[in-house]
PDB file of C-alpha atoms and ligand atoms in Angstrom:
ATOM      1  CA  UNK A   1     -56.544 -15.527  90.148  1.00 88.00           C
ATOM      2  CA  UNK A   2     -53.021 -16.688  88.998  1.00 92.00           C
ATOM      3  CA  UNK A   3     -51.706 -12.951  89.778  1.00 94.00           C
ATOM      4  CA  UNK A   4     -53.005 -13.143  92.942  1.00 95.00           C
ATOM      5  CA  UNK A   5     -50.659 -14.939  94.149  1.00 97.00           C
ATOM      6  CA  UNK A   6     -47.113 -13.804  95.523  1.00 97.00           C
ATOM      7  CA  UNK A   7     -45.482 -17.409  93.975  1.00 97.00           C
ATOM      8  CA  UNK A   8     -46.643 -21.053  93.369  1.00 98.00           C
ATOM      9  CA  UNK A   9     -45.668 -23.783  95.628  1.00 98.00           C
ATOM     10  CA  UNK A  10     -46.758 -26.536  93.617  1.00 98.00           C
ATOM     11  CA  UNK A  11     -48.161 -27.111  90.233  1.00 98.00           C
ATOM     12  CA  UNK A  12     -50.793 -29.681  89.079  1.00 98.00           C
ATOM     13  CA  UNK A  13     -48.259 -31.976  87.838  1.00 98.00           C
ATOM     14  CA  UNK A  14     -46.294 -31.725  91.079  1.00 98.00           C
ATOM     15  CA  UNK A  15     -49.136 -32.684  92.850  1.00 98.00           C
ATOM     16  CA  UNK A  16     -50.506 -35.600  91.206  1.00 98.00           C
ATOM     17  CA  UNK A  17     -47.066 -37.148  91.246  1.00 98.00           C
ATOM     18  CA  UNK A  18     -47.255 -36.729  95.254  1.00 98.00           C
ATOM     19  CA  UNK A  19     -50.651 -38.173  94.610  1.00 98.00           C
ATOM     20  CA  UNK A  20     -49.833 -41.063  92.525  1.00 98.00           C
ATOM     21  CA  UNK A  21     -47.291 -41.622  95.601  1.00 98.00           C
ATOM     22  CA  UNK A  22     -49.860 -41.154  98.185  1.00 98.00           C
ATOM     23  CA  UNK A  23     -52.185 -43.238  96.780  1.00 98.00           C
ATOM     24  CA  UNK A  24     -50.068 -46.861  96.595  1.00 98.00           C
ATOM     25  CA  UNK A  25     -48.654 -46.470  99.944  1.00 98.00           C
ATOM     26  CA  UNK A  26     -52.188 -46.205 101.385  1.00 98.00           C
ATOM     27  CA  UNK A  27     -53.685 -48.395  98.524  1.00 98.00           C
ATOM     28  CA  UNK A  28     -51.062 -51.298 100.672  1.00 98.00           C
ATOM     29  CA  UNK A  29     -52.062 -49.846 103.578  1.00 98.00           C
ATOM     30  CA  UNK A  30     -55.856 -50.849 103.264  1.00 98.00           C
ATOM     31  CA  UNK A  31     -54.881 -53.432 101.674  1.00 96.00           C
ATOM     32  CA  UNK A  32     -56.958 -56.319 103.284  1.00 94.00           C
ATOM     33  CA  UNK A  33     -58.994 -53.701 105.052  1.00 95.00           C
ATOM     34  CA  UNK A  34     -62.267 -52.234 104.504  1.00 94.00           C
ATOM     35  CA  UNK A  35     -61.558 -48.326 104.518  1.00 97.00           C
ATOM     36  CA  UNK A  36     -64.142 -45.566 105.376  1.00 97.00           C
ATOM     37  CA  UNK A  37     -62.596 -42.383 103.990  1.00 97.00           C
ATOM     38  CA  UNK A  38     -64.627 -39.449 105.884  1.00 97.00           C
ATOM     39  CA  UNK A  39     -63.422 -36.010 103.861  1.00 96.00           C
ATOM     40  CA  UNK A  40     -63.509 -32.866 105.123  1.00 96.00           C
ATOM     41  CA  UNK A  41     -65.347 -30.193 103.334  1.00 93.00           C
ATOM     42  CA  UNK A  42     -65.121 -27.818 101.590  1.00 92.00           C
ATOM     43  CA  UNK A  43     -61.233 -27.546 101.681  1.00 95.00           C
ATOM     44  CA  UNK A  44     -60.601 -31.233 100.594  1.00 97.00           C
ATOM     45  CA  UNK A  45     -62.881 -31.601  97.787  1.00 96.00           C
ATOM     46  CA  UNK A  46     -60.367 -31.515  95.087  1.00 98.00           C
ATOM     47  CA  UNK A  47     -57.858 -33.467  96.996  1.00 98.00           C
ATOM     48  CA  UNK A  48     -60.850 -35.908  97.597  1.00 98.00           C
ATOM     49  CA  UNK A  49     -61.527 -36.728  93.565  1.00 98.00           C
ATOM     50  CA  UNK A  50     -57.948 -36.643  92.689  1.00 98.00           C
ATOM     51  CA  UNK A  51     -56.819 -38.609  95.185  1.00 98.00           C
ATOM     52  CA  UNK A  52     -59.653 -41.354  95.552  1.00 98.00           C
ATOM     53  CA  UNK A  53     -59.485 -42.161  91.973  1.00 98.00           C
ATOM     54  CA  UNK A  54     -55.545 -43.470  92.472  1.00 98.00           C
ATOM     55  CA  UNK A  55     -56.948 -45.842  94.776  1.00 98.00           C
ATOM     56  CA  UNK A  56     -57.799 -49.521  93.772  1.00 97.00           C
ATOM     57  CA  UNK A  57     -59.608 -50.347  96.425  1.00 97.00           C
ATOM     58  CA  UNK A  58     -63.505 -51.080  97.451  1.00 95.00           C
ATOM     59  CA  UNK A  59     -64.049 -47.890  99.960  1.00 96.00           C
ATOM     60  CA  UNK A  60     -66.755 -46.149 101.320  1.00 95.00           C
ATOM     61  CA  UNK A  61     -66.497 -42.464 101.426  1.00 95.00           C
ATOM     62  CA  UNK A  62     -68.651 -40.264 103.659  1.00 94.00           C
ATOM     63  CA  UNK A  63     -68.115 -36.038 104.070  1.00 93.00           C
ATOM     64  CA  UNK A  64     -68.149 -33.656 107.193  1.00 93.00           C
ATOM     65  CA  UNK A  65     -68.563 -30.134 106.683  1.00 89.00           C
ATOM     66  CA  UNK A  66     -66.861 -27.971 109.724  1.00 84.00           C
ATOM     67  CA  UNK A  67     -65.975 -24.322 109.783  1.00 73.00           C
ATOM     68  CA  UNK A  68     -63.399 -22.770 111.542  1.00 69.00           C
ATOM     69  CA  UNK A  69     -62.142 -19.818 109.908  1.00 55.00           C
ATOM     70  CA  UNK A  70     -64.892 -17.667 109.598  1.00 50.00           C
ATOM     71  CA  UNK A  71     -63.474 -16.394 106.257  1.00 51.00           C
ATOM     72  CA  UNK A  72     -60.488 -15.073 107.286  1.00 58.00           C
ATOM     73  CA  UNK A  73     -57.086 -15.830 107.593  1.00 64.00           C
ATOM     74  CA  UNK A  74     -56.577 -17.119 111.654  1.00 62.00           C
ATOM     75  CA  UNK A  75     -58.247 -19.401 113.105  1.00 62.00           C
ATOM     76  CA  UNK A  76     -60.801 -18.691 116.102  1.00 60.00           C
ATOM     77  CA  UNK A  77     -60.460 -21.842 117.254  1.00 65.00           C
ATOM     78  CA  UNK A  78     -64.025 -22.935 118.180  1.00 73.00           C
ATOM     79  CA  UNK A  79     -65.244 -25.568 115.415  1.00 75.00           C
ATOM     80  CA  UNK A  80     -68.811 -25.710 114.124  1.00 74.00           C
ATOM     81  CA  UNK A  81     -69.895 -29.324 112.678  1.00 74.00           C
ATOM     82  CA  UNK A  82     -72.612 -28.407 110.037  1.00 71.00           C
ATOM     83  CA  UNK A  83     -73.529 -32.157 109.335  1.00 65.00           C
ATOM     84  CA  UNK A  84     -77.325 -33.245 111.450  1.00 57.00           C
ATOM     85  CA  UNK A  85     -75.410 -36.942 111.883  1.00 69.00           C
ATOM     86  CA  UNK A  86     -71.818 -37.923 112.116  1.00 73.00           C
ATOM     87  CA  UNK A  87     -71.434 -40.867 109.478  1.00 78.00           C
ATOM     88  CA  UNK A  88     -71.091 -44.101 110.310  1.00 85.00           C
ATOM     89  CA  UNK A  89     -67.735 -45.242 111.498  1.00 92.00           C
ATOM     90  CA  UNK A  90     -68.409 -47.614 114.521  1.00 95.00           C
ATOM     91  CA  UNK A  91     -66.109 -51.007 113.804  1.00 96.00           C
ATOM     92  CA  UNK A  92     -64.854 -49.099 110.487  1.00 97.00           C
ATOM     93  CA  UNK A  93     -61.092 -48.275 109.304  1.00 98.00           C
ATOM     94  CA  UNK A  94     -61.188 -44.213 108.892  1.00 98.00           C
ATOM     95  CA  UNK A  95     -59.018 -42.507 106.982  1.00 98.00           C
ATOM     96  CA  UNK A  96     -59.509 -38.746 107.649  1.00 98.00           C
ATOM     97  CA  UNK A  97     -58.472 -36.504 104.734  1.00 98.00           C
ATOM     98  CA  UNK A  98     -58.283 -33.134 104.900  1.00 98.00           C
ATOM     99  CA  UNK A  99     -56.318 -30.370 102.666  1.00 98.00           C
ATOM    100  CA  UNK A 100     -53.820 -28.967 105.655  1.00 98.00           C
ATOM    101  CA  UNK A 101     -52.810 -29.183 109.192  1.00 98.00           C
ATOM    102  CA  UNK A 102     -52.707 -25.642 110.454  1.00 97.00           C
ATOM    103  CA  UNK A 103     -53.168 -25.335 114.209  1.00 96.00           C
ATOM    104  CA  UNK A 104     -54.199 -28.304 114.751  1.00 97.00           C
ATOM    105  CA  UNK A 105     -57.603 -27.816 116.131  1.00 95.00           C
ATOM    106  CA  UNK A 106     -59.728 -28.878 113.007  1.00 95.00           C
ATOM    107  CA  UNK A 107     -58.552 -32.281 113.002  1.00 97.00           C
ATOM    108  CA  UNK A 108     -57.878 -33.333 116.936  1.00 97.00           C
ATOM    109  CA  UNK A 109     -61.342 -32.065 117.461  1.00 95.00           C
ATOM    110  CA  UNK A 110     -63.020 -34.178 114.207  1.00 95.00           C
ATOM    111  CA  UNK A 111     -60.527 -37.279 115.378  1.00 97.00           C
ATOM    112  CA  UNK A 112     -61.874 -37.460 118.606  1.00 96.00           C
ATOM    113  CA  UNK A 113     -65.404 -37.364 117.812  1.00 93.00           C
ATOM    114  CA  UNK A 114     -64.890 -40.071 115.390  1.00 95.00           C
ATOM    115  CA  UNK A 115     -63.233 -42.028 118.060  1.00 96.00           C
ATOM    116  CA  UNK A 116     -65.976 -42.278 120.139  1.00 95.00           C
ATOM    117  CA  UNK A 117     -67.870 -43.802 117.764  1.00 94.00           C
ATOM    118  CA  UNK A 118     -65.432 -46.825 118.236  1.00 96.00           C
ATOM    119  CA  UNK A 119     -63.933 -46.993 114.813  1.00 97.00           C
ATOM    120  CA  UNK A 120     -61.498 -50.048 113.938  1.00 98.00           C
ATOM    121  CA  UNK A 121     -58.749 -47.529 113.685  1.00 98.00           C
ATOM    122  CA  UNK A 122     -58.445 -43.794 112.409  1.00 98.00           C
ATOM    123  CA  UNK A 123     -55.376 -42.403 110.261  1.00 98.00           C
ATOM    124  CA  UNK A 124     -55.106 -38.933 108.936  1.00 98.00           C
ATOM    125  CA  UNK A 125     -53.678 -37.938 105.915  1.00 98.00           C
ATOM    126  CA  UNK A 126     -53.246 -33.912 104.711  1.00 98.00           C
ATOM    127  CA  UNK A 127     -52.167 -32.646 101.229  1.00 98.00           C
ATOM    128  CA  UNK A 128     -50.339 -29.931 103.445  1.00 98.00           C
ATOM    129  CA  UNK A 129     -48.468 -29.904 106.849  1.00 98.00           C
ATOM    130  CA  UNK A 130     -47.788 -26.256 107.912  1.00 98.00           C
ATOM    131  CA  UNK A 131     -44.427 -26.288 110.279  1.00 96.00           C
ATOM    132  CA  UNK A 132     -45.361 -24.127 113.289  1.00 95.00           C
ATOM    133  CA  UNK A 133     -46.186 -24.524 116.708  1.00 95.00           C
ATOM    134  CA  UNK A 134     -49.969 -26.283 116.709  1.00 95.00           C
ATOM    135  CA  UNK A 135     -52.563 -24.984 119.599  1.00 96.00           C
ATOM    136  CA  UNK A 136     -53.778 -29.153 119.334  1.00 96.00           C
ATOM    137  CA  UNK A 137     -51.141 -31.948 118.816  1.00 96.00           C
ATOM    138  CA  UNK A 138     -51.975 -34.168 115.729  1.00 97.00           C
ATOM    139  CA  UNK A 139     -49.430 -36.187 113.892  1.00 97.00           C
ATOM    140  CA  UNK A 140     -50.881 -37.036 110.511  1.00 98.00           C
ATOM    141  CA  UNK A 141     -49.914 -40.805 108.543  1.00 98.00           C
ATOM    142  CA  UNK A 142     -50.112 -39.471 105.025  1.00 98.00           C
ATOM    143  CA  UNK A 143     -48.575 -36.299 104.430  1.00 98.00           C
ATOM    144  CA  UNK A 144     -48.131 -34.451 100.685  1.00 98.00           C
ATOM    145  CA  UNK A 145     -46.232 -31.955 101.372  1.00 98.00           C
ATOM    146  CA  UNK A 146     -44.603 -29.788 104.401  1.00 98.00           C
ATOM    147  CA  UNK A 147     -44.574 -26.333 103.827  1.00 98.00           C
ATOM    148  CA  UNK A 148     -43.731 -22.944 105.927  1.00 97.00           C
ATOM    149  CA  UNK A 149     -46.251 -21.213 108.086  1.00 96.00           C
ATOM    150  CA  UNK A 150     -47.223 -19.199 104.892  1.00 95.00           C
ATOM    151  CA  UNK A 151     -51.420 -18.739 103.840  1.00 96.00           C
ATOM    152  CA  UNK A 152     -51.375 -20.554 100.865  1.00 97.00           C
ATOM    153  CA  UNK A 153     -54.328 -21.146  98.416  1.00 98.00           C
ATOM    154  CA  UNK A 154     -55.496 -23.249  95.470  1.00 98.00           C
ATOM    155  CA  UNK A 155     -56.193 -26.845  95.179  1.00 98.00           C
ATOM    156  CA  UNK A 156     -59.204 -26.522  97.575  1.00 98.00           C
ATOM    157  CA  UNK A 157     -57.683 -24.163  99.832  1.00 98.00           C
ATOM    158  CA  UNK A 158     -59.730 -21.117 100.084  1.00 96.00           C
ATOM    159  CA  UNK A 159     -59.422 -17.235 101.127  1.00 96.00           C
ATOM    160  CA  UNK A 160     -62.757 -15.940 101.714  1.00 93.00           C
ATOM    161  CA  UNK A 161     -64.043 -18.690  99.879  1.00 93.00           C
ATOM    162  CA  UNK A 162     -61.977 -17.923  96.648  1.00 96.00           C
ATOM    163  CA  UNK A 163     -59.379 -19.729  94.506  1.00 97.00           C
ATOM    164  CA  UNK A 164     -60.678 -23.796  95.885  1.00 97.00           C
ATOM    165  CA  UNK A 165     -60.496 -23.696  91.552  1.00 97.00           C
ATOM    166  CA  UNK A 166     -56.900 -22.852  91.365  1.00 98.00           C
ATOM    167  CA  UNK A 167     -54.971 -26.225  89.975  1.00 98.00           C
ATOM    168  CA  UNK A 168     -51.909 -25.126  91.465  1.00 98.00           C
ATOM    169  CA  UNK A 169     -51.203 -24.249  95.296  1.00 98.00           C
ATOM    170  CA  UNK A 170     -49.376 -21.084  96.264  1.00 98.00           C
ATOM    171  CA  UNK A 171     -48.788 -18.239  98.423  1.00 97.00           C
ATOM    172  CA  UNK A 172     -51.439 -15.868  98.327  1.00 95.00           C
ATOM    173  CA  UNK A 173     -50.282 -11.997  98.118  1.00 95.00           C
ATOM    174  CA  UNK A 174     -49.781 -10.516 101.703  1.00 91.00           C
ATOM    175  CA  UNK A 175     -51.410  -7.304 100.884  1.00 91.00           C
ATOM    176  CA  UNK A 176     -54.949  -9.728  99.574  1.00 91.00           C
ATOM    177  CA  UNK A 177     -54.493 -11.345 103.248  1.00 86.00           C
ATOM    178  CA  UNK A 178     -53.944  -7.776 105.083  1.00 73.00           C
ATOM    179  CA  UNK A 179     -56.670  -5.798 103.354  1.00 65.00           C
ATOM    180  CA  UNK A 180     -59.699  -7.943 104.768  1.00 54.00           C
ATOM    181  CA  UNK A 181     -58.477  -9.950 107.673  1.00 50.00           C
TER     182      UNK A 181
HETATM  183  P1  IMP B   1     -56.534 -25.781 111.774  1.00 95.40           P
HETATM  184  O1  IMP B   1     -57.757 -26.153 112.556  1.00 95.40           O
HETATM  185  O2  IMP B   1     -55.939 -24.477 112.240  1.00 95.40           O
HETATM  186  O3  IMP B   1     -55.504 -26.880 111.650  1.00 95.40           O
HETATM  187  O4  IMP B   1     -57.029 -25.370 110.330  1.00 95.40           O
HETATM  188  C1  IMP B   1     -57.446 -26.243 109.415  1.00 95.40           C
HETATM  189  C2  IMP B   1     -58.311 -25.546 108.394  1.00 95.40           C
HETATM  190  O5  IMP B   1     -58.002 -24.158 108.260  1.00 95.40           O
HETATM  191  C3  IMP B   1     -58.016 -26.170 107.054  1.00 95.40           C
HETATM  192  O6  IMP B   1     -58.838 -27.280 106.816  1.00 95.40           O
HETATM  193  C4  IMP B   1     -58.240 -25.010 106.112  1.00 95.40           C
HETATM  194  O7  IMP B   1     -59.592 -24.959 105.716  1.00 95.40           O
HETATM  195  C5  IMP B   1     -57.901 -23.783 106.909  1.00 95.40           C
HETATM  196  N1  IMP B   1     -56.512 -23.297 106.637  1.00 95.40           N
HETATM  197  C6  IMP B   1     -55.422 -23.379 107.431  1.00 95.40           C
HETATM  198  N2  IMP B   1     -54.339 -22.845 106.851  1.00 95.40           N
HETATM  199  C7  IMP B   1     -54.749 -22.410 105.641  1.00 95.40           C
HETATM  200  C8  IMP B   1     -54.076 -21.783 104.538  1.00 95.40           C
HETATM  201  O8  IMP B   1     -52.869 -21.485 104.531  1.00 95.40           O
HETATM  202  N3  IMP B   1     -54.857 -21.479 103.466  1.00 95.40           N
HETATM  203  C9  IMP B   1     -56.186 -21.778 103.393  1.00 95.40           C
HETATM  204  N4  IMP B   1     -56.845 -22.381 104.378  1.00 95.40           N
HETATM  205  C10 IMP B   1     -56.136 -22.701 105.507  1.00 95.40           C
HETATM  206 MG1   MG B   2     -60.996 -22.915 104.585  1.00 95.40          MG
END
């Protein structure tokens, strides 16, 4: 998978740092709190495990599963909840975690329907921000890492459902992304 990739962005040891960072600014955060961490799958799964354990706090965690991309590499834009219920988050601190903020549309449309389930409060927090222009505004609290408007895998990000088992994050070759997108 490793020459796959055009260059790496970050390697596990970068990343855990960022997490170990991460983890006491929110861990003073919730301090006197009761967080609900709702992750989004797949993408955040690793991000999930690695981050949760770096935080020593009681928490309850709950998962959505949404698709957007279709496999690809863009977007489509229309966003397709696979869970039967949304979890529980009425009178609950959320912290939404998900493993990047790409358009924009994934996470204004999963805030919002958590909002009107009249949560406490809701904060977002990405392993990646992409800079671009976003199709939805969202301005994420926790944020690992800013990074150009590059399709990156690794770490949970996928392409066609490959590399989520990568320990590093990085660029994935342009010819990979042009031959089936
Ligand atoms: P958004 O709705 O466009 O912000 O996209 C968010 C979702 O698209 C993320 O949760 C990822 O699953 C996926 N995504 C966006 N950019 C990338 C990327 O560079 N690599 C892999 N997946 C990405
Ligand atoms: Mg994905």
């Amino acid at each position: 998978m490793l020459q796959d990739l055009e260059r790496i962005l970050f390697d596990e040891a970068t990343i855990h740092r960022r997490l170990d960072e991460l983890a006491t600014r929110i861990s003073e955060d919730y301090r006197d709190r009761e967080l609900t961490v709702v992750a989004i799958l797949n993408g955040s799964v690793i991000l999930m495990a690695d981050l949760l354990r770096r935080i020593p706090l009681p928490l309850k965690l709950d998962c959505l599963s949404v698709a957007s991309y279709h496999g690809g590499a863009k977007s489509v834009g229309d966003l397709v909840f696979r869970q039967v219920s949304l979890p529980d988050v009425a009178g609950r601190h959320i912290l939404i975690l998900d493993d990047i903020l790409d358009s924009g549309v994934t996470l204004a449309t999963i805030r919002e329907k958590l909002e009107s389930a009249g949560p406490s409060s809701v904060r977002i927090c990405v392993l990646l921000e992409k800079k671009r222009t976003r199709t939805r505004a969202v301005e994420p609290d926790y944020v690992g890492f800013e990074i150009a408007d590059e399709f990156v895998v690794g770490y949970g990000l996928d392409y066609m459902e490959r590399y989520r088992n990568l320990p590093c994050i990085g660029v994935l070759r342009k010819e990979l992304v042009a031959q089936s997108a």
